[in-house]
mmCIF file of C-alpha atoms in Angstrom:
data_model
loop_
_atom_site.group_PDB
_atom_site.id
_atom_site.type_symbol
_atom_site.label_atom_id
_atom_site.label_comp_id
_atom_site.label_asym_id
_atom_site.label_seq_id
_atom_site.Cartn_x
_atom_site.Cartn_y
_atom_site.Cartn_z
ATOM 1 C CA MET A 1 -6.661 -2.926 29.644
ATOM 2 C CA GLN A 2 -7.292 -6.210 27.484
ATOM 3 C CA VAL A 3 -10.761 -6.911 29.761
ATOM 4 C CA TRP A 4 -11.253 -3.082 29.086
ATOM 5 C CA ALA A 5 -11.486 -3.078 25.483
ATOM 6 C CA ASN A 6 -13.777 -6.681 25.097
ATOM 7 C CA ASP A 7 -16.471 -4.704 27.498
ATOM 8 C CA VAL A 8 -16.381 -1.811 25.471
ATOM 9 C CA ARG A 9 -19.801 -0.726 24.122
ATOM 10 C CA SER A 10 -21.300 1.096 21.951
ATOM 11 C CA GLY A 11 -20.968 5.134 23.028
ATOM 12 C CA ASP A 12 -18.658 3.908 26.139
ATOM 13 C CA PRO A 13 -21.270 4.397 28.599
ATOM 14 C CA ASP A 14 -18.384 2.718 31.175
ATOM 15 C CA ASN A 15 -16.067 5.128 29.959
ATOM 16 C CA LEU A 16 -14.159 2.837 29.692
ATOM 17 C CA GLU A 17 -11.564 4.503 27.497
ATOM 18 C CA ALA A 18 -11.440 7.128 29.355
ATOM 19 C CA ARG A 19 -9.686 4.884 32.260
ATOM 20 C CA ALA A 20 -7.749 3.157 29.880
ATOM 21 C CA ALA A 21 -6.371 6.107 28.684
ATOM 22 C CA VAL A 22 -5.494 6.653 31.968
ATOM 23 C CA TYR A 23 -3.676 3.209 32.555
ATOM 24 C CA TYR A 24 -2.300 3.541 29.444
ATOM 25 C CA TRP A 25 -0.836 7.662 30.182
ATOM 26 C CA LYS A 26 0.517 5.976 33.406
ATOM 27 C CA SER A 27 1.913 2.871 32.631
ATOM 28 C CA LEU A 28 4.328 4.991 29.755
ATOM 29 C CA PHE A 29 5.391 7.677 31.703
ATOM 30 C CA SER A 30 6.105 5.520 34.924
ATOM 31 C CA HIS A 31 9.270 6.418 35.347
ATOM 32 C CA ILE A 32 7.984 10.612 35.082
ATOM 33 C CA PRO A 33 7.402 11.436 38.807
ATOM 34 C CA GLY A 34 3.636 12.610 38.490
ATOM 35 C CA PHE A 35 2.636 12.518 34.742
ATOM 36 C CA ILE A 36 -0.675 13.238 33.398
ATOM 37 C CA ARG A 37 -1.453 13.389 29.656
ATOM 38 C CA ASP A 38 -2.385 17.255 29.168
ATOM 39 C CA ARG A 39 -1.661 19.785 26.619
ATOM 40 C CA GLU A 40 -0.443 22.440 29.440
ATOM 41 C CA GLY A 41 1.573 19.243 31.057
ATOM 42 C CA ILE A 42 4.760 18.838 32.255
ATOM 43 C CA ALA A 43 7.575 16.977 29.081
ATOM 44 C CA PRO A 44 6.748 15.496 27.066
ATOM 45 C CA ASN A 45 3.705 16.717 26.285
ATOM 46 C CA ASN A 46 5.419 19.140 23.911
ATOM 47 C CA LEU A 47 6.395 16.558 22.374
ATOM 48 C CA LEU A 48 3.091 14.388 21.995
ATOM 49 C CA ASN A 49 1.438 17.793 21.283
ATOM 50 C CA TYR A 50 3.433 18.297 18.643
ATOM 51 C CA GLY A 51 3.460 14.568 17.232
ATOM 52 C CA TYR A 52 -0.169 14.427 17.154
ATOM 53 C CA ALA A 53 -0.474 18.065 15.477
ATOM 54 C CA ILE A 54 1.727 16.635 12.135
ATOM 55 C CA LEU A 55 -0.189 13.314 12.509
ATOM 56 C CA ARG A 56 -3.648 15.661 12.236
ATOM 57 C CA ALA A 57 -2.418 17.528 9.607
ATOM 58 C CA VAL A 58 -0.943 14.340 7.676
ATOM 59 C CA VAL A 59 -4.308 12.908 8.144
ATOM 60 C CA ALA A 60 -6.440 16.181 6.655
ATOM 61 C CA ARG A 61 -3.984 15.901 4.003
ATOM 62 C CA SER A 62 -4.884 12.115 2.979
ATOM 63 C CA LEU A 63 -8.444 12.928 3.495
ATOM 64 C CA VAL A 64 -8.672 15.619 1.047
ATOM 65 C CA ALA A 65 -6.468 13.811 -1.607
ATOM 66 C CA SER A 66 -9.415 11.253 -1.191
ATOM 67 C CA GLY A 67 -12.231 13.456 -1.985
ATOM 68 C CA LEU A 68 -13.385 14.262 1.600
ATOM 69 C CA LEU A 69 -13.896 17.016 3.560
ATOM 70 C CA PRO A 70 -12.215 17.007 7.043
ATOM 71 C CA THR A 71 -14.441 19.331 8.565
ATOM 72 C CA LEU A 72 -16.859 16.164 8.911
ATOM 73 C CA GLY A 73 -16.652 14.009 11.323
ATOM 74 C CA ILE A 74 -17.892 10.237 12.589
ATOM 75 C CA HIS A 75 -17.748 10.840 16.390
ATOM 76 C CA HIS A 76 -16.067 14.053 16.384
ATOM 77 C CA HIS A 77 -18.337 17.307 16.316
ATOM 78 C CA ASN A 78 -17.323 20.136 17.409
ATOM 79 C CA ARG A 79 -18.253 23.795 14.460
ATOM 80 C CA TYR A 80 -15.011 25.073 15.579
ATOM 81 C CA ASN A 81 -12.826 22.192 15.059
ATOM 82 C CA ALA A 82 -12.425 22.125 11.016
ATOM 83 C CA TYR A 83 -10.977 18.827 11.434
ATOM 84 C CA CYS A 84 -13.718 16.534 12.862
ATOM 85 C CA LEU A 85 -12.455 13.644 10.493
ATOM 86 C CA ALA A 86 -9.006 14.161 10.881
ATOM 87 C CA ASP A 87 -9.939 13.524 13.914
ATOM 88 C CA ASP A 88 -11.697 10.633 14.180
ATOM 89 C CA ILE A 89 -9.401 8.744 11.802
ATOM 90 C CA MET A 90 -5.859 9.638 13.544
ATOM 91 C CA GLU A 91 -7.003 7.854 16.707
ATOM 92 C CA PRO A 92 -5.346 4.343 15.587
ATOM 93 C CA TYR A 93 -1.896 5.743 14.645
ATOM 94 C CA ARG A 94 -1.513 7.799 18.186
ATOM 95 C CA PRO A 95 0.575 4.946 19.341
ATOM 96 C CA PHE A 96 3.458 5.531 16.232
ATOM 97 C CA VAL A 97 4.150 8.946 17.647
ATOM 98 C CA ASP A 98 4.078 7.931 21.311
ATOM 99 C CA ARG A 99 6.565 5.248 20.030
ATOM 100 C CA LYS A 100 8.653 8.298 18.816
ATOM 101 C CA VAL A 101 7.710 10.725 21.662
ATOM 102 C CA TYR A 102 8.779 7.896 24.154
ATOM 103 C CA GLU A 103 12.265 6.864 22.244
ATOM 104 C CA TYR A 104 13.341 10.077 21.880
ATOM 105 C CA TYR A 105 12.119 11.093 25.914
ATOM 106 C CA GLN A 106 14.086 8.271 26.471
ATOM 107 C CA SER A 107 16.759 9.528 25.180
ATOM 108 C CA GLY A 108 16.935 12.275 27.641
ATOM 109 C CA LYS A 109 15.959 15.254 24.715
ATOM 110 C CA THR A 110 12.722 17.025 26.183
ATOM 111 C CA GLU A 111 12.710 19.713 23.715
ATOM 112 C CA VAL A 112 10.649 20.097 20.324
ATOM 113 C CA ASP A 113 14.532 20.850 18.322
ATOM 114 C CA LYS A 114 15.020 20.240 14.734
ATOM 115 C CA GLN A 115 15.882 16.373 15.158
ATOM 116 C CA PHE A 116 12.341 15.563 16.626
ATOM 117 C CA LYS A 117 10.501 17.792 14.011
ATOM 118 C CA VAL A 118 12.452 15.724 11.476
ATOM 119 C CA GLY A 119 12.018 12.294 12.701
ATOM 120 C CA MET A 120 7.790 13.524 12.941
ATOM 121 C CA LEU A 121 8.091 14.011 9.291
ATOM 122 C CA GLU A 122 9.839 11.437 8.453
ATOM 123 C CA LEU A 123 7.405 8.955 10.384
ATOM 124 C CA PHE A 124 4.652 10.119 8.169
ATOM 125 C CA TYR A 125 6.465 11.039 5.113
ATOM 126 C CA SER A 126 7.842 7.922 3.823
ATOM 127 C CA ASP A 127 6.716 6.239 1.257
ATOM 128 C CA LEU A 128 5.739 3.118 3.123
ATOM 129 C CA LYS A 129 3.690 5.425 5.631
ATOM 130 C CA ARG A 130 1.595 8.087 3.120
ATOM 131 C CA ASP A 131 0.827 4.399 1.594
ATOM 132 C CA VAL A 132 -0.706 3.192 4.554
ATOM 133 C CA LEU A 133 -2.463 6.737 5.129
ATOM 134 C CA THR A 134 -3.501 6.588 1.888
ATOM 135 C CA LYS A 135 -4.979 3.204 2.212
ATOM 136 C CA THR A 136 -7.225 4.187 5.678
ATOM 137 C CA THR A 137 -8.576 7.358 3.679
ATOM 138 C CA ALA A 138 -9.672 5.283 0.717
ATOM 139 C CA SER A 139 -11.250 2.591 2.624
ATOM 140 C CA LEU A 140 -13.514 5.094 4.343
ATOM 141 C CA VAL A 141 -14.604 6.923 0.410
ATOM 142 C CA ASN A 142 -15.233 3.039 0.066
ATOM 143 C CA ILE A 143 -17.421 2.958 3.036
ATOM 144 C CA LEU A 144 -18.974 6.070 2.526
ATOM 145 C CA CYS A 145 -20.203 4.627 -0.524
ATOM 146 C CA GLN A 146 -20.959 1.146 0.590
ATOM 147 C CA THR A 147 -18.871 -0.726 -1.645
ATOM 148 C CA SER A 148 -16.687 -2.039 1.386
ATOM 149 C CA ARG A 149 -17.585 -2.713 5.042
ATOM 150 C CA VAL A 150 -14.141 -2.228 6.341
ATOM 151 C CA ILE A 151 -11.599 0.350 7.036
ATOM 152 C CA SER A 152 -8.508 -0.279 6.673
ATOM 153 C CA TYR A 153 -5.605 0.342 9.546
ATOM 154 C CA PRO A 154 -2.335 -0.168 10.275
ATOM 155 C CA GLU A 155 -1.093 -3.357 12.454
ATOM 156 C CA PHE A 156 1.612 -1.309 15.207
ATOM 157 C CA LYS A 157 4.480 -3.506 15.672
#
C-alpha cells in the first residue's frame, strides 16, 4: 500500500484508492473467510456501519459548531446526501472506528449491543477527541477564509 500511496495522483485516475481499500480490508480481517467490506455483508460490517454512522454525526456536529454546512462537500457531491462535507472530513478518522471494531470483534462479539454503542460514543465524545475534531473543522474554516493552507488531522498511533 505504501507504494500505491506514493503514486496516487489528483483524481486518482489509476484507481489506487480502491485497490488499497480491497487490500486493507482483506488484511485487516484476513481471519474471516470471505470477508469483504459491504454494507449488507457479514459481521463485522454491521459494527463498521454503526461506527461510521456515529463518526459521521460527530463530524457533522463539529462542522456546524464551526459555522459550516455539512451539506456542501468538497469531493463528495450528491443532492440526496445532507452530509457531503462530513463525509469528506471524516475519512482520516475512519481508522479509529476500524481499530475499535477490530478489538471488539476479536473479543468474540459480533452484535451492536449496549457495550459497543457506549464504546463508540466514548471514542468520539471524550474531551480529547472532541478537541481534535474541533481543531480539524476550525482549520477547515481557516482554509476557506484563506488564512491557512493546512487542515489539522490527528496522527493515528
